[in-house]
Short mmCIF file of C-alpha atoms in Angstrom, two decimals:
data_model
loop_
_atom_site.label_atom_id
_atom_site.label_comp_id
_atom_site.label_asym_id
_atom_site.label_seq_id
_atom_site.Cartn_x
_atom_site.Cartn_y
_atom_site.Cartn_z
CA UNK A 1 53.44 123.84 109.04
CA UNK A 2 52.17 120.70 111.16
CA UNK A 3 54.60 117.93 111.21
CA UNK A 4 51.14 115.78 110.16
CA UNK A 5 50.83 118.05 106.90
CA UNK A 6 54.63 117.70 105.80
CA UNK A 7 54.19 113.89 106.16
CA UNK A 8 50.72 114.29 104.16
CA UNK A 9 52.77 115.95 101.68
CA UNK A 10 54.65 113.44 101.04
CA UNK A 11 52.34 110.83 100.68
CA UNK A 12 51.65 109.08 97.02
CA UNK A 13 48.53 107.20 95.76
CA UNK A 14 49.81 104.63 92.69
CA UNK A 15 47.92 102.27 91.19
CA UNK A 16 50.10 98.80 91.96
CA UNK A 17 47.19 96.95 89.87
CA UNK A 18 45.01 99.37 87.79
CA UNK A 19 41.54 98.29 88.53
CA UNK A 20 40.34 95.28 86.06
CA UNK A 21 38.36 92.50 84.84
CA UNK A 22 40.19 89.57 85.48
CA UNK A 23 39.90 86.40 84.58
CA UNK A 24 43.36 84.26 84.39
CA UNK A 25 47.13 84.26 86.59
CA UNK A 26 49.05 86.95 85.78
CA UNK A 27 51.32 89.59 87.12
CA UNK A 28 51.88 93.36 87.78
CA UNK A 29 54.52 95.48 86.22
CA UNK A 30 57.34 95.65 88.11
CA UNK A 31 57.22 98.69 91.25
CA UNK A 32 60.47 100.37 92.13
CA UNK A 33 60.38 100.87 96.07
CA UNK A 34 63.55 102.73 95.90
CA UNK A 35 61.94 106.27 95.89
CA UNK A 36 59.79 105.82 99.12
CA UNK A 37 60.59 105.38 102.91
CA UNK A 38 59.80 103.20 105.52
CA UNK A 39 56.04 101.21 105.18
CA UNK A 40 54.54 100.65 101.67
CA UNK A 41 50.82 99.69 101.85
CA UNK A 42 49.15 97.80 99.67
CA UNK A 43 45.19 98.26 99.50
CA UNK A 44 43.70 95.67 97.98
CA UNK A 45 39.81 96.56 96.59
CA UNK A 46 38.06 93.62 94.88
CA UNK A 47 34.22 92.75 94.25
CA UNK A 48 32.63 89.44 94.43
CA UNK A 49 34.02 87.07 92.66
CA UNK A 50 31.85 85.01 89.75
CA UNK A 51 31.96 81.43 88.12
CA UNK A 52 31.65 78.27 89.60
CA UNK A 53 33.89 78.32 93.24
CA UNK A 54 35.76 81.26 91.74
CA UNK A 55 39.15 82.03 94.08
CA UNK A 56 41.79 84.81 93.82
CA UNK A 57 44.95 84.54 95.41
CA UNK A 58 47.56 87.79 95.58
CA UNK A 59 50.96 87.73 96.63
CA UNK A 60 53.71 89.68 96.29
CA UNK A 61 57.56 88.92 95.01
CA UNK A 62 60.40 90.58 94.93
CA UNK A 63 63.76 90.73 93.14
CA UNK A 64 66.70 92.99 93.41
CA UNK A 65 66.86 93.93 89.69
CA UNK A 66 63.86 94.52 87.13
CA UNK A 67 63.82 91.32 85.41
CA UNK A 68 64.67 87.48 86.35
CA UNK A 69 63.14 85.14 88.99
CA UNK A 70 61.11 86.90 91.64
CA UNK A 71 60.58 84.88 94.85
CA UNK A 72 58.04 85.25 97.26
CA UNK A 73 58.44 87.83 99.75
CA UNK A 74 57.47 86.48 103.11
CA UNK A 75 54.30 87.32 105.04
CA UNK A 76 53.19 89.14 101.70
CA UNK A 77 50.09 87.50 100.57
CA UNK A 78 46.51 88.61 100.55
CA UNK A 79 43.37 86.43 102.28
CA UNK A 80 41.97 84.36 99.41
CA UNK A 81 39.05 86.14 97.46
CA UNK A 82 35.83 83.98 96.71
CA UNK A 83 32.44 84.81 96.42
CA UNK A 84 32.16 87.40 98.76
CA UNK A 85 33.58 91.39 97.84
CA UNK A 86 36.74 92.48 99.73
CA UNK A 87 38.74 94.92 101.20
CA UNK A 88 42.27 94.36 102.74
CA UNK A 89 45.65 96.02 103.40
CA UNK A 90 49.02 94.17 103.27
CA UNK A 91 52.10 96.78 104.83
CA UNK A 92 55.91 95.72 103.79
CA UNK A 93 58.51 97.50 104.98
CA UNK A 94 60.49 98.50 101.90
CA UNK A 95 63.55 98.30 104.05
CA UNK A 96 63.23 94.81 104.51
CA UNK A 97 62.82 93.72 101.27
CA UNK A 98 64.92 94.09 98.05
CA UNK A 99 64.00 96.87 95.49
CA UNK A 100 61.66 95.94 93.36
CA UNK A 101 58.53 93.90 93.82
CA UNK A 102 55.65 92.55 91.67
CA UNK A 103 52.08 91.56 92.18
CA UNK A 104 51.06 87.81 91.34
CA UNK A 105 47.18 86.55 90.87
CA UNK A 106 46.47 83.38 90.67
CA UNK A 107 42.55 82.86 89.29
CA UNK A 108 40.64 79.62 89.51
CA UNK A 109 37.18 77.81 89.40
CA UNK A 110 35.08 77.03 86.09
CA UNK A 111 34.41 81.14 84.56
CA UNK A 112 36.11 82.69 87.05
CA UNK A 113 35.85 86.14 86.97
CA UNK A 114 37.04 89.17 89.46
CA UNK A 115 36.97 92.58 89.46
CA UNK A 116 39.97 94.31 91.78
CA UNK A 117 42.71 97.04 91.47
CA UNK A 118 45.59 97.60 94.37
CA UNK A 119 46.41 100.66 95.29
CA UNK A 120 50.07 101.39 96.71
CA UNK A 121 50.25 103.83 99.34
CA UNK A 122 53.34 105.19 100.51
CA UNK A 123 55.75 108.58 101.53
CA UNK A 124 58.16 109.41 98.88
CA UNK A 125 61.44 109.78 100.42
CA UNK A 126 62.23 113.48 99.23
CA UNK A 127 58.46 115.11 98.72
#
């Protein structure tokens, strides 16, 4: 077997944020990292925002236990969604953050309304 297939293998497709109509801040369910290794991406898929100067702002935070205060996790913020449909990544390398880490959008404008999902793409540790 090619070293490329073993590593396809071992690669898994979650939904971080299930695809949505959204409308107000909120956040994810909490995502254990613990069972992957090395780069998590995070693909971001959202169409065109609507309202009056709609925006959508996605971060994400981390903590090192499944509930309490999350804090920001550094570098780990999306480019603010308007008007226009987008598409972006965001990699974090799981070793460099603590286990567990949450998506946070913050919606605003008068009717806001945007329709995204993120999908987490990573390689399980033990495939």
């Amino acid at each position: 077997m090619a070293i490329i297939q073993q590593n396809l293998e071992k690669l898994d497709v979650t939904a971080a944020v299930v695809s949505a109509s959204v409308t107000a801040t909120a956040s994810s369910s909490v995502i254990d990292l613990l069972e992957f290794d090395g780069d998590v991406v995070l693909v971001l898929n959202c169409a065109a925002g609507t309202g009056s100067s709609p925006t959508l702002n996605v971060k994400v935070q981390e903590h090192s236990a499944t509930s309490g205060t999350f804090t920001d996790l550094s570098g780990a913020t999306f480019t603010e969604v308007t008007t226009s449909a987008s598409l972006q990544t965001l990699a974090i390398n799981k070793d460099e953050c603590k286990r567990y880490i949450k998506i946070v959008q913050t919606v605003a404008g008068s009717s806001p309304v945007f329709v995204y999902g993120i999908s987490l793409v990573a390689a399980k540790k033990y495939g």
